[in-house]
Amino acid sequence: MAAGRGGDAGVGTRVVTAGRRKEWTGAAVNPPVWRTSTHLYPDCASLRERLAHNRDGEFFYGRRGAPTQWALSDAITALEPGAAGTVLYPSGVAALAGALLAVLRPGDVLLVTDNAYDPTRSMANGLLRRFGVEARFFDPLDLPAFEAAFCDRTKAVLLESPGSLTMEVCDIPALARIARKKGAASVLDNTWASSLGFRALQHGCDICVQALTKHVGGHSDLMMGAATAGESHYRALRMTAQELGQIISPDDAALALRGLRTMALRLERSAATALAVARWLEQRPEVARVLCPMLPGSPGHRLWQRDFTGGCGLFSFTLAGEDDAARCRFIDSLELFGIGYSWGGFESLALPVDPAKHRSLMPWSGDPMVVRLSIGLEDAADLIADLERGFAAVAQG
Ligand SMILES: *Cc1c(COP(=O)(O)O)cnc(C)c1O
C-alpha cells in the first residue's frame, strides 16, 4: 500500500499524519470501525472483477480487511522508509511466523541470532523444523563466524537488536549486507526500537517485524504484530498471510491507531526516564551491571549511537551475587513496577529473567541474577524511590 503523507517530516508529525487517507476517514479524524465479514457487489461483473485483481485497499471479503485495518497497515508502512506494504497479524509471534514462512521452503536453512526472543527460538526448533527447515543459531557479535555459517541452502536470517533479555546491539547493516550477498532474506525483529528508532529497510533488512502489542499499542490492552517489506518481499508476505487466513479485528486496529498517534511522545519520555533510572542503578553497590544500550559506556552503546535514532523504556541490569531469593524479594517489594510479561505499556514492569536458559551458542556468562525493567510513563523520581525500597527489602533479608 502506498505510504501516507509526511515522509520527510519529523517523527511526531509522521505518527500523527500516517495512514489518515480521506477516503477512509471521511469527515472524521479517525477511520470508523468497519465491522464486516461480507462486502456486497452491485452485480456479478464487479464481483468477478474484484476476484481477478486481489489488490490492497479494496473491498472483497472480511478476511482481506476494511478501511480500519487498511489505515493501520498504511500508517505502519508510511513510518518505515523504503517500505512497499505492511501485513498485520494477531500477535508479534504470528508476524514472525508469517515472515519466516513467506521466505522459507522445506530443505532451507535458517540462521537465527542466539539472543532471539525465546518464542522465536521455539518456532525455529519446533514448527519450522517440522516443516523441513533447519534452524542454526549464530553469535550476532561475531561477523566472520556469521559469514562462515552460510551454505547453499541458507535462505533466511533472523536478526534481533538489541538482543532479548541481555540487550546486545549487533551490527545490523553488516549482517544484512552479508545475508544479501549470500542470497538470503534478512528478517529483523525490530520491536525494541520500532521503525521510529531504527530504519530496518534502509539499513539493509528485507522484512521488518514489530510486535505492535508493545510500543504501538502502548496501553497493555491489545495483541498485534506487523511485518513490513519493500517491493522485493511484500508480495510473498501478503500471499502467505492470505493463505494462512491472517486477519486482525477492526476494533483492535482502531485501538492500535489510537496508540500510534502518541507513540513518538511515549517513546521519547519512557526512553529518557529509562536512561535516568539506568544511570541511578549504575551507581548502586547492589548492581553488578546495567545492560542498557542508551547508557554511555555500556556494551552496544557505540553501535546504538551510530545506527539508532531512538530508544525505549526496556533494559536489564544484574544484581551482584547469585541469590535468587534476594532477587525475588527485590522485585516483590516494588510497588510501582508490576510483575508480568510484555512491555512498552504506560505502566512500569519488572521481571526476573534467566538468559542462560535461552542460549545455545553464546552462553550467558554474566551475573546470573538478571532483572528486566520496562519503564513506563511514571515520574523518574518515583520509580527510583520504588527501586530504593526494593534494595532496602533485600538488605533486610
Ligand atoms: C513481545 C515480543 C514479541 C512477540 O509479540 P507478541 O505480540 O507478544 O506475540 C516478539 N519479539 C519481541 C522482541 C518481543 O518482545
mmCIF file of C-alpha atoms and ligand atoms in Angstrom:
data_model
loop_
_atom_site.group_PDB
_atom_site.id
_atom_site.type_symbol
_atom_site.label_atom_id
_atom_site.label_comp_id
_atom_site.label_asym_id
_atom_site.label_seq_id
_atom_site.Cartn_x
_atom_site.Cartn_y
_atom_site.Cartn_z
ATOM 1 C CA MET A 1 0.000 0.000 0.000
ATOM 2 C CA ALA A 2 1.285 3.472 -0.787
ATOM 3 C CA ALA A 3 2.874 5.357 2.066
ATOM 4 C CA GLY A 4 0.912 8.239 3.556
ATOM 5 C CA ARG A 5 1.871 11.859 3.769
ATOM 6 C CA GLY A 6 4.725 13.299 5.750
ATOM 7 C CA GLY A 7 7.608 11.007 4.713
ATOM 8 C CA ASP A 8 10.220 13.692 5.372
ATOM 9 C CA ALA A 9 8.590 15.372 8.354
ATOM 10 C CA GLY A 10 9.648 14.981 11.989
ATOM 11 C CA VAL A 11 8.743 11.838 13.825
ATOM 12 C CA GLY A 12 5.919 13.395 15.877
ATOM 13 C CA THR A 13 4.313 14.753 12.725
ATOM 14 C CA ARG A 14 4.726 11.460 10.906
ATOM 15 C CA VAL A 15 2.913 9.384 13.549
ATOM 16 C CA VAL A 16 0.088 11.930 13.616
ATOM 17 C CA THR A 17 -0.467 12.055 9.849
ATOM 18 C CA ALA A 18 0.350 8.454 8.826
ATOM 19 C CA GLY A 19 -2.459 6.444 7.230
ATOM 20 C CA ARG A 20 -5.143 9.116 7.538
ATOM 21 C CA ARG A 21 -6.492 8.906 3.993
ATOM 22 C CA LYS A 22 -9.588 10.968 3.375
ATOM 23 C CA GLU A 23 -11.334 8.114 1.577
ATOM 24 C CA TRP A 24 -11.050 6.004 4.736
ATOM 25 C CA THR A 25 -11.689 8.601 7.442
ATOM 26 C CA GLY A 26 -14.424 10.597 5.706
ATOM 27 C CA ALA A 27 -15.020 13.822 7.602
ATOM 28 C CA ALA A 28 -13.843 12.263 10.887
ATOM 29 C CA VAL A 29 -10.304 12.443 12.254
ATOM 30 C CA ASN A 30 -10.128 8.668 12.648
ATOM 31 C CA PRO A 31 -11.428 5.939 10.335
ATOM 32 C CA PRO A 32 -14.652 4.367 11.618
ATOM 33 C CA VAL A 33 -14.577 0.804 12.952
ATOM 34 C CA TRP A 34 -15.806 -1.193 9.978
ATOM 35 C CA ARG A 35 -17.240 -4.415 11.420
ATOM 36 C CA THR A 36 -17.810 -6.568 8.429
ATOM 37 C CA SER A 37 -17.388 -10.056 7.081
ATOM 38 C CA THR A 38 -19.379 -9.554 3.905
ATOM 39 C CA HIS A 39 -18.932 -6.904 1.282
ATOM 40 C CA LEU A 40 -21.714 -6.545 -1.268
ATOM 41 C CA TYR A 41 -21.228 -6.058 -5.002
ATOM 42 C CA PRO A 42 -23.650 -4.263 -7.313
ATOM 43 C CA ASP A 43 -23.575 -7.100 -9.878
ATOM 44 C CA CYS A 44 -21.800 -10.300 -10.919
ATOM 45 C CA ALA A 45 -19.427 -8.484 -13.261
ATOM 46 C CA SER A 46 -17.965 -6.334 -10.454
ATOM 47 C CA LEU A 47 -17.662 -9.399 -8.190
ATOM 48 C CA ARG A 48 -15.621 -11.154 -10.877
ATOM 49 C CA GLU A 49 -13.536 -8.070 -11.491
ATOM 50 C CA ARG A 50 -12.513 -7.872 -7.784
ATOM 51 C CA LEU A 51 -11.779 -11.584 -7.659
ATOM 52 C CA ALA A 52 -9.371 -11.258 -10.559
ATOM 53 C CA HIS A 53 -7.293 -8.467 -9.025
ATOM 54 C CA ASN A 54 -6.648 -9.134 -5.321
ATOM 55 C CA ARG A 55 -5.395 -5.598 -4.694
ATOM 56 C CA ASP A 56 -4.713 -3.824 -1.388
ATOM 57 C CA GLY A 57 -7.236 -1.275 -0.170
ATOM 58 C CA GLU A 58 -10.247 -2.699 -1.993
ATOM 59 C CA PHE A 59 -13.327 -4.356 -0.554
ATOM 60 C CA PHE A 60 -13.501 -8.068 -1.307
ATOM 61 C CA TYR A 61 -14.354 -10.163 1.757
ATOM 62 C CA GLY A 62 -13.820 -9.637 5.507
ATOM 63 C CA ARG A 63 -10.579 -11.633 5.579
ATOM 64 C CA ARG A 64 -8.945 -9.006 3.381
ATOM 65 C CA GLY A 65 -9.918 -6.314 5.883
ATOM 66 C CA ALA A 66 -11.659 -2.984 5.563
ATOM 67 C CA PRO A 67 -10.594 0.663 5.924
ATOM 68 C CA THR A 68 -9.868 0.435 9.679
ATOM 69 C CA GLN A 69 -7.206 -2.254 9.144
ATOM 70 C CA TRP A 70 -6.004 -0.677 5.888
ATOM 71 C CA ALA A 71 -5.449 2.679 7.606
ATOM 72 C CA LEU A 72 -3.290 0.990 10.254
ATOM 73 C CA SER A 73 -1.212 -1.003 7.809
ATOM 74 C CA ASP A 74 -0.827 2.097 5.623
ATOM 75 C CA ALA A 75 0.370 4.050 8.669
ATOM 76 C CA ILE A 76 2.955 1.416 9.645
ATOM 77 C CA THR A 77 4.199 1.393 6.032
ATOM 78 C CA ALA A 78 4.469 5.200 5.992
ATOM 79 C CA LEU A 79 6.691 5.079 9.089
ATOM 80 C CA GLU A 80 9.207 2.655 7.516
ATOM 81 C CA PRO A 81 11.201 4.366 4.747
ATOM 82 C CA GLY A 82 11.610 2.079 1.742
ATOM 83 C CA ALA A 83 8.504 0.016 2.512
ATOM 84 C CA ALA A 84 6.012 -1.145 -0.108
ATOM 85 C CA GLY A 85 3.452 -2.541 2.322
ATOM 86 C CA THR A 86 2.620 -3.985 5.724
ATOM 87 C CA VAL A 87 0.750 -7.143 6.728
ATOM 88 C CA LEU A 88 -0.957 -7.163 10.136
ATOM 89 C CA TYR A 89 -1.165 -10.266 12.363
ATOM 90 C CA PRO A 90 -2.970 -11.088 15.608
ATOM 91 C CA SER A 91 0.320 -11.074 17.588
ATOM 92 C CA GLY A 92 4.005 -10.333 17.221
ATOM 93 C CA VAL A 93 4.802 -14.054 17.182
ATOM 94 C CA ALA A 94 2.263 -14.562 14.384
ATOM 95 C CA ALA A 95 4.060 -11.813 12.422
ATOM 96 C CA LEU A 96 7.418 -13.566 12.890
ATOM 97 C CA ALA A 97 5.857 -16.852 11.734
ATOM 98 C CA GLY A 98 4.246 -15.129 8.742
ATOM 99 C CA ALA A 99 7.530 -13.527 7.704
ATOM 100 C CA LEU A 100 9.592 -16.714 8.059
ATOM 101 C CA LEU A 101 7.014 -18.900 6.285
ATOM 102 C CA ALA A 102 6.964 -16.381 3.436
ATOM 103 C CA VAL A 103 10.684 -16.744 2.715
ATOM 104 C CA LEU A 104 11.417 -20.412 3.582
ATOM 105 C CA ARG A 105 10.812 -23.769 1.873
ATOM 106 C CA PRO A 106 11.435 -27.347 3.043
ATOM 107 C CA GLY A 107 15.157 -28.100 2.838
ATOM 108 C CA ASP A 108 16.202 -24.493 3.538
ATOM 109 C CA VAL A 109 18.495 -23.447 6.350
ATOM 110 C CA LEU A 110 17.523 -20.528 8.600
ATOM 111 C CA LEU A 111 20.172 -18.720 10.643
ATOM 112 C CA VAL A 112 18.777 -17.431 13.943
ATOM 113 C CA THR A 113 20.504 -14.973 16.258
ATOM 114 C CA ASP A 114 21.308 -16.774 19.512
ATOM 115 C CA ASN A 115 19.851 -13.958 21.651
ATOM 116 C CA ALA A 116 16.464 -14.038 19.891
ATOM 117 C CA TYR A 117 13.157 -13.665 21.704
ATOM 118 C CA ASP A 118 12.534 -17.103 23.200
ATOM 119 C CA PRO A 119 9.285 -17.909 21.318
ATOM 120 C CA THR A 120 11.251 -17.232 18.104
ATOM 121 C CA ARG A 121 13.737 -19.913 19.157
ATOM 122 C CA SER A 122 10.845 -22.286 19.892
ATOM 123 C CA MET A 123 9.316 -21.602 16.474
ATOM 124 C CA ALA A 124 12.636 -22.289 14.755
ATOM 125 C CA ASN A 125 13.183 -25.507 16.711
ATOM 126 C CA GLY A 126 9.536 -26.598 16.530
ATOM 127 C CA LEU A 127 7.186 -25.518 13.749
ATOM 128 C CA LEU A 128 9.884 -24.699 11.195
ATOM 129 C CA ARG A 129 11.826 -27.900 11.857
ATOM 130 C CA ARG A 130 8.602 -29.926 11.449
ATOM 131 C CA PHE A 131 8.156 -28.351 8.042
ATOM 132 C CA GLY A 132 11.655 -29.271 6.942
ATOM 133 C CA VAL A 133 13.533 -26.059 7.698
ATOM 134 C CA GLU A 134 16.818 -26.463 9.524
ATOM 135 C CA ALA A 135 17.491 -23.749 12.108
ATOM 136 C CA ARG A 136 21.069 -22.943 13.057
ATOM 137 C CA PHE A 137 21.922 -20.406 15.720
ATOM 138 C CA PHE A 138 24.687 -17.814 15.385
ATOM 139 C CA ASP A 139 26.511 -15.301 17.580
ATOM 140 C CA PRO A 140 25.444 -11.869 16.224
ATOM 141 C CA LEU A 141 28.610 -10.226 17.576
ATOM 142 C CA ASP A 142 30.943 -12.479 15.544
ATOM 143 C CA LEU A 143 30.804 -11.307 11.907
ATOM 144 C CA PRO A 144 33.409 -13.728 10.454
ATOM 145 C CA ALA A 145 31.654 -16.721 12.068
ATOM 146 C CA PHE A 146 28.321 -15.451 10.734
ATOM 147 C CA GLU A 147 29.673 -15.244 7.196
ATOM 148 C CA ALA A 148 31.167 -18.731 7.526
ATOM 149 C CA ALA A 149 27.841 -20.141 8.712
ATOM 150 C CA PHE A 150 26.179 -19.807 5.294
ATOM 151 C CA CYS A 151 25.761 -22.780 2.981
ATOM 152 C CA ASP A 152 23.961 -23.225 -0.349
ATOM 153 C CA ARG A 153 20.719 -23.966 1.459
ATOM 154 C CA THR A 154 20.754 -20.865 3.701
ATOM 155 C CA LYS A 155 17.755 -18.857 2.567
ATOM 156 C CA ALA A 156 16.917 -16.617 5.518
ATOM 157 C CA VAL A 157 18.416 -14.936 8.574
ATOM 158 C CA LEU A 158 16.511 -13.889 11.683
ATOM 159 C CA LEU A 159 18.026 -10.846 13.404
ATOM 160 C CA GLU A 160 17.108 -9.008 16.569
ATOM 161 C CA SER A 161 18.844 -5.995 18.090
ATOM 162 C CA PRO A 162 19.160 -5.281 20.935
ATOM 163 C CA GLY A 163 19.026 -8.987 21.805
ATOM 164 C CA SER A 164 16.272 -10.221 24.083
ATOM 165 C CA LEU A 165 16.976 -10.040 27.854
ATOM 166 C CA THR A 166 20.692 -9.178 27.609
ATOM 167 C CA MET A 167 20.391 -6.258 25.165
ATOM 168 C CA GLU A 168 23.474 -6.811 22.958
ATOM 169 C CA VAL A 169 23.429 -4.414 19.990
ATOM 170 C CA CYS A 170 24.778 -6.037 16.825
ATOM 171 C CA ASP A 171 25.972 -4.537 13.551
ATOM 172 C CA ILE A 172 22.716 -4.983 11.616
ATOM 173 C CA PRO A 173 23.910 -3.178 8.446
ATOM 174 C CA ALA A 174 26.946 -5.508 8.226
ATOM 175 C CA LEU A 175 24.931 -8.675 8.979
ATOM 176 C CA ALA A 176 22.217 -7.720 6.477
ATOM 177 C CA ARG A 177 24.856 -6.932 3.848
ATOM 178 C CA ILE A 178 26.406 -10.384 4.260
ATOM 179 C CA ALA A 179 22.959 -12.052 4.103
ATOM 180 C CA ARG A 180 22.115 -10.193 0.897
ATOM 181 C CA LYS A 181 25.453 -11.090 -0.676
ATOM 182 C CA LYS A 182 24.742 -14.756 0.131
ATOM 183 C CA GLY A 183 21.231 -14.556 -1.347
ATOM 184 C CA ALA A 184 19.389 -14.982 1.967
ATOM 185 C CA ALA A 185 16.447 -12.854 3.105
ATOM 186 C CA SER A 186 17.029 -10.930 6.327
ATOM 187 C CA VAL A 187 14.117 -10.661 8.750
ATOM 188 C CA LEU A 188 14.607 -8.239 11.648
ATOM 189 C CA ASP A 189 12.588 -8.351 14.863
ATOM 190 C CA ASN A 190 12.567 -4.563 15.330
ATOM 191 C CA THR A 191 10.169 -4.492 18.273
ATOM 192 C CA TRP A 192 12.552 -2.740 20.708
ATOM 193 C CA ALA A 193 13.379 0.302 18.576
ATOM 194 C CA SER A 194 10.312 0.268 16.279
ATOM 195 C CA SER A 195 10.540 1.951 12.877
ATOM 196 C CA LEU A 196 10.893 5.275 14.704
ATOM 197 C CA GLY A 197 14.163 4.250 16.368
ATOM 198 C CA PHE A 198 15.694 2.014 13.684
ATOM 199 C CA ARG A 199 15.079 2.195 9.937
ATOM 200 C CA ALA A 200 15.270 -1.506 9.204
ATOM 201 C CA LEU A 201 14.845 -1.475 5.436
ATOM 202 C CA GLN A 202 17.230 1.450 4.912
ATOM 203 C CA HIS A 203 19.800 -0.442 6.981
ATOM 204 C CA GLY A 204 19.569 -3.338 4.528
ATOM 205 C CA CYS A 205 16.996 -5.697 6.059
ATOM 206 C CA ASP A 206 14.353 -7.248 3.793
ATOM 207 C CA ILE A 207 11.479 -7.616 6.284
ATOM 208 C CA CYS A 208 10.876 -5.549 9.418
ATOM 209 C CA VAL A 209 8.756 -7.293 12.063
ATOM 210 C CA GLN A 210 7.285 -5.473 15.049
ATOM 211 C CA ALA A 211 5.146 -6.665 17.930
ATOM 212 C CA LEU A 212 2.580 -3.849 17.876
ATOM 213 C CA THR A 213 1.500 -5.256 21.256
ATOM 214 C CA LYS A 214 4.385 -3.229 22.694
ATOM 215 C CA HIS A 215 5.052 0.356 21.545
ATOM 216 C CA VAL A 216 2.250 0.916 19.031
ATOM 217 C CA GLY A 217 -0.496 -0.398 21.321
ATOM 218 C CA GLY A 218 1.284 1.203 24.243
ATOM 219 C CA HIS A 219 -1.547 0.706 26.742
ATOM 220 C CA SER A 220 -1.312 -3.014 27.607
ATOM 221 C CA ASP A 221 -4.731 -3.677 26.121
ATOM 222 C CA LEU A 222 -4.148 -5.362 22.770
ATOM 223 C CA MET A 223 -2.114 -8.030 20.969
ATOM 224 C CA MET A 224 -0.902 -7.430 17.407
ATOM 225 C CA GLY A 225 2.046 -7.783 15.066
ATOM 226 C CA ALA A 226 3.199 -6.350 11.751
ATOM 227 C CA ALA A 227 5.600 -7.344 9.005
ATOM 228 C CA THR A 228 6.728 -4.597 6.632
ATOM 229 C CA ALA A 229 8.718 -5.092 3.438
ATOM 230 C CA GLY A 230 9.895 -3.398 0.268
ATOM 231 C CA GLU A 231 8.833 -4.458 -3.234
ATOM 232 C CA SER A 232 11.152 -7.484 -3.164
ATOM 233 C CA HIS A 233 9.315 -9.317 -0.360
ATOM 234 C CA TYR A 234 5.928 -7.689 0.148
ATOM 235 C CA ARG A 235 4.080 -9.929 -2.362
ATOM 236 C CA ALA A 236 5.306 -13.107 -0.673
ATOM 237 C CA LEU A 237 4.403 -11.778 2.781
ATOM 238 C CA ARG A 238 0.908 -10.860 1.664
ATOM 239 C CA MET A 239 0.203 -14.111 -0.186
ATOM 240 C CA THR A 240 1.423 -16.227 2.734
ATOM 241 C CA ALA A 241 -0.747 -14.277 5.181
ATOM 242 C CA GLN A 242 -3.767 -14.749 2.927
ATOM 243 C CA GLU A 243 -3.069 -18.480 2.684
ATOM 244 C CA LEU A 244 -2.773 -18.671 6.480
ATOM 245 C CA GLY A 245 -6.031 -16.727 6.854
ATOM 246 C CA GLN A 246 -4.476 -13.979 8.981
ATOM 247 C CA ILE A 247 -6.708 -11.034 9.832
ATOM 248 C CA ILE A 248 -6.971 -8.631 12.798
ATOM 249 C CA SER A 249 -10.204 -7.246 14.183
ATOM 250 C CA PRO A 250 -11.232 -3.697 13.243
ATOM 251 C CA ASP A 251 -11.660 -2.867 16.944
ATOM 252 C CA ASP A 252 -8.041 -3.787 17.640
ATOM 253 C CA ALA A 253 -6.933 -1.834 14.558
ATOM 254 C CA ALA A 254 -8.717 1.259 15.901
ATOM 255 C CA LEU A 255 -7.028 0.819 19.295
ATOM 256 C CA ALA A 256 -3.634 0.419 17.646
ATOM 257 C CA LEU A 257 -4.217 3.560 15.557
ATOM 258 C CA ARG A 258 -5.050 5.445 18.751
ATOM 259 C CA GLY A 259 -1.860 4.187 20.361
ATOM 260 C CA LEU A 260 0.198 5.069 17.319
ATOM 261 C CA ARG A 261 -0.720 8.775 17.470
ATOM 262 C CA THR A 262 1.089 9.232 20.797
ATOM 263 C CA MET A 263 3.873 6.744 20.189
ATOM 264 C CA ALA A 264 6.669 9.241 19.453
ATOM 265 C CA LEU A 265 5.844 11.138 22.645
ATOM 266 C CA ARG A 266 5.636 7.985 24.766
ATOM 267 C CA LEU A 267 8.873 6.535 23.418
ATOM 268 C CA GLU A 268 10.771 9.753 23.997
ATOM 269 C CA ARG A 269 9.504 10.036 27.561
ATOM 270 C CA SER A 270 9.991 6.407 28.575
ATOM 271 C CA ALA A 271 13.467 6.317 26.996
ATOM 272 C CA ALA A 272 14.506 9.447 28.913
ATOM 273 C CA THR A 273 13.150 8.028 32.172
ATOM 274 C CA ALA A 274 14.825 4.675 31.477
ATOM 275 C CA LEU A 275 18.162 6.432 30.981
ATOM 276 C CA ALA A 276 17.736 8.315 34.274
ATOM 277 C CA VAL A 277 16.908 5.061 36.081
ATOM 278 C CA ALA A 278 19.819 3.263 34.380
ATOM 279 C CA ARG A 279 22.252 5.997 35.466
ATOM 280 C CA TRP A 280 20.972 5.716 39.027
ATOM 281 C CA LEU A 281 21.254 1.915 39.037
ATOM 282 C CA GLU A 282 24.817 2.160 37.730
ATOM 283 C CA GLN A 283 25.840 3.917 40.957
ATOM 284 C CA ARG A 284 24.254 1.348 43.294
ATOM 285 C CA PRO A 285 26.593 -1.072 45.076
ATOM 286 C CA GLU A 286 23.950 -3.854 44.794
ATOM 287 C CA VAL A 287 24.059 -3.666 40.982
ATOM 288 C CA ALA A 288 26.749 -5.541 39.062
ATOM 289 C CA ARG A 289 25.972 -4.354 35.522
ATOM 290 C CA VAL A 290 23.437 -2.233 33.691
ATOM 291 C CA LEU A 291 22.567 -3.643 30.258
ATOM 292 C CA CYS A 292 21.102 -0.594 28.540
ATOM 293 C CA PRO A 293 22.393 0.421 25.086
ATOM 294 C CA MET A 294 21.282 4.023 25.655
ATOM 295 C CA LEU A 295 23.661 4.323 28.615
ATOM 296 C CA PRO A 296 27.065 5.778 27.633
ATOM 297 C CA GLY A 297 29.828 3.262 28.315
ATOM 298 C CA SER A 298 27.510 0.267 28.273
ATOM 299 C CA PRO A 299 28.056 -2.600 25.809
ATOM 300 C CA GLY A 300 26.448 -1.787 22.484
ATOM 301 C CA HIS A 301 26.220 1.942 23.120
ATOM 302 C CA ARG A 302 28.575 2.831 20.249
ATOM 303 C CA LEU A 303 26.583 0.865 17.654
ATOM 304 C CA TRP A 304 23.318 2.106 19.106
ATOM 305 C CA GLN A 305 24.506 5.683 18.697
ATOM 306 C CA ARG A 306 25.671 5.014 15.149
ATOM 307 C CA ASP A 307 22.550 3.236 13.845
ATOM 308 C CA PHE A 308 19.553 4.128 16.007
ATOM 309 C CA THR A 309 17.556 7.344 16.186
ATOM 310 C CA GLY A 310 15.798 6.480 19.429
ATOM 311 C CA GLY A 311 15.390 4.035 22.250
ATOM 312 C CA CYS A 312 12.662 2.939 24.605
ATOM 313 C CA GLY A 313 11.997 2.041 28.224
ATOM 314 C CA LEU A 314 13.161 -1.592 28.117
ATOM 315 C CA PHE A 315 16.515 -2.609 29.604
ATOM 316 C CA SER A 316 18.050 -5.057 32.045
ATOM 317 C CA PHE A 317 20.501 -4.996 34.929
ATOM 318 C CA THR A 318 22.195 -7.647 37.027
ATOM 319 C CA LEU A 319 22.308 -7.891 40.801
ATOM 320 C CA ALA A 320 25.645 -8.763 42.379
ATOM 321 C CA GLY A 321 25.777 -12.299 43.733
ATOM 322 C CA GLU A 322 23.723 -15.369 42.921
ATOM 323 C CA ASP A 323 20.876 -15.119 45.406
ATOM 324 C CA ASP A 324 17.600 -15.770 43.590
ATOM 325 C CA ALA A 325 15.582 -15.333 46.795
ATOM 326 C CA ALA A 326 17.079 -11.850 47.181
ATOM 327 C CA ARG A 327 16.224 -11.061 43.563
ATOM 328 C CA CYS A 328 12.616 -12.144 44.129
ATOM 329 C CA ARG A 329 12.452 -10.133 47.371
ATOM 330 C CA PHE A 330 13.679 -7.095 45.471
ATOM 331 C CA ILE A 331 11.036 -7.452 42.743
ATOM 332 C CA ASP A 332 8.202 -8.460 45.097
ATOM 333 C CA SER A 333 8.692 -5.374 47.232
ATOM 334 C CA LEU A 334 8.303 -2.909 44.341
ATOM 335 C CA GLU A 335 5.004 -1.053 44.353
ATOM 336 C CA LEU A 336 5.056 0.869 41.076
ATOM 337 C CA PHE A 337 6.518 -1.954 38.994
ATOM 338 C CA GLY A 338 4.088 -4.740 38.115
ATOM 339 C CA ILE A 339 5.357 -8.298 37.691
ATOM 340 C CA GLY A 340 4.336 -9.576 34.277
ATOM 341 C CA TYR A 341 5.271 -10.296 30.689
ATOM 342 C CA SER A 342 5.161 -7.839 27.838
ATOM 343 C CA TRP A 343 6.496 -4.282 27.880
ATOM 344 C CA GLY A 344 6.034 -0.936 26.149
ATOM 345 C CA GLY A 345 2.880 -0.071 28.102
ATOM 346 C CA PHE A 346 2.253 3.129 30.064
ATOM 347 C CA GLU A 347 2.982 1.255 33.317
ATOM 348 C CA SER A 348 6.347 0.003 34.508
ATOM 349 C CA LEU A 349 7.112 -3.709 34.865
ATOM 350 C CA ALA A 350 9.898 -5.756 36.469
ATOM 351 C CA LEU A 351 10.747 -9.366 35.677
ATOM 352 C CA PRO A 352 13.352 -11.884 36.851
ATOM 353 C CA VAL A 353 14.927 -13.354 33.710
ATOM 354 C CA ASP A 354 17.437 -16.170 33.192
ATOM 355 C CA PRO A 355 19.193 -15.710 29.840
ATOM 356 C CA ALA A 356 21.382 -18.792 30.387
ATOM 357 C CA LYS A 357 18.286 -20.948 29.744
ATOM 358 C CA HIS A 358 17.649 -19.372 26.343
ATOM 359 C CA ARG A 359 21.051 -19.614 24.647
ATOM 360 C CA SER A 360 22.748 -22.459 22.818
ATOM 361 C CA LEU A 361 25.807 -20.818 21.294
ATOM 362 C CA MET A 362 26.837 -17.778 23.298
ATOM 363 C CA PRO A 363 26.377 -18.978 26.892
ATOM 364 C CA TRP A 364 25.420 -16.176 29.268
ATOM 365 C CA SER A 365 28.486 -15.871 31.441
ATOM 366 C CA GLY A 366 27.451 -12.625 33.060
ATOM 367 C CA ASP A 367 25.985 -12.397 36.545
ATOM 368 C CA PRO A 368 23.000 -14.728 36.669
ATOM 369 C CA MET A 369 20.608 -12.506 38.660
ATOM 370 C CA VAL A 370 19.219 -10.528 35.741
ATOM 371 C CA VAL A 371 16.259 -8.195 36.223
ATOM 372 C CA ARG A 372 14.462 -6.754 33.216
ATOM 373 C CA LEU A 373 12.673 -3.433 33.601
ATOM 374 C CA SER A 374 10.107 -1.911 31.296
ATOM 375 C CA ILE A 375 9.950 1.757 32.181
ATOM 376 C CA GLY A 376 6.557 3.346 31.637
ATOM 377 C CA LEU A 377 5.294 6.896 31.940
ATOM 378 C CA GLU A 378 5.534 7.378 35.709
ATOM 379 C CA ASP A 379 7.931 10.042 37.018
ATOM 380 C CA ALA A 380 11.578 9.013 37.246
ATOM 381 C CA ALA A 381 11.915 10.161 40.869
ATOM 382 C CA ASP A 382 9.020 7.930 41.948
ATOM 383 C CA LEU A 383 10.385 4.900 40.108
ATOM 384 C CA ILE A 384 13.816 5.459 41.647
ATOM 385 C CA ALA A 385 12.263 5.737 45.115
ATOM 386 C CA ASP A 386 10.453 2.454 44.445
ATOM 387 C CA LEU A 387 13.695 0.717 43.418
ATOM 388 C CA GLU A 388 15.370 2.099 46.530
ATOM 389 C CA ARG A 389 12.613 0.409 48.550
ATOM 390 C CA GLY A 390 13.451 -2.826 46.705
ATOM 391 C CA PHE A 391 17.127 -2.610 47.704
ATOM 392 C CA ALA A 392 16.114 -1.905 51.288
ATOM 393 C CA ALA A 393 13.985 -5.076 51.268
ATOM 394 C CA VAL A 394 16.969 -7.073 50.023
ATOM 395 C CA ALA A 395 19.177 -5.655 52.773
ATOM 396 C CA GLN A 396 16.627 -6.616 55.441
ATOM 397 C CA GLY A 397 16.886 -10.233 54.279
HETATM 398 C C1 LIG B 1 6.769 -9.436 22.756
HETATM 399 C C2 LIG B 1 7.746 -9.677 21.688
HETATM 400 C C3 LIG B 1 7.392 -10.375 20.545
HETATM 401 C C4 LIG B 1 6.057 -11.048 20.377
HETATM 402 O O1 LIG B 1 4.962 -10.226 20.415
HETATM 403 P P1 LIG B 1 3.535 -10.791 20.874
HETATM 404 O O2 LIG B 1 2.599 -9.767 20.395
HETATM 405 O O3 LIG B 1 3.610 -10.928 22.362
HETATM 406 O O4 LIG B 1 3.347 -12.114 20.209
HETATM 407 C C5 LIG B 1 8.336 -10.533 19.553
HETATM 408 N N1 LIG B 1 9.581 -10.039 19.691
HETATM 409 C C6 LIG B 1 9.966 -9.365 20.772
HETATM 410 C C7 LIG B 1 11.351 -8.841 20.847
HETATM 411 C C8 LIG B 1 9.067 -9.181 21.823
HETATM 412 O O5 LIG B 1 9.466 -8.545 22.929
#
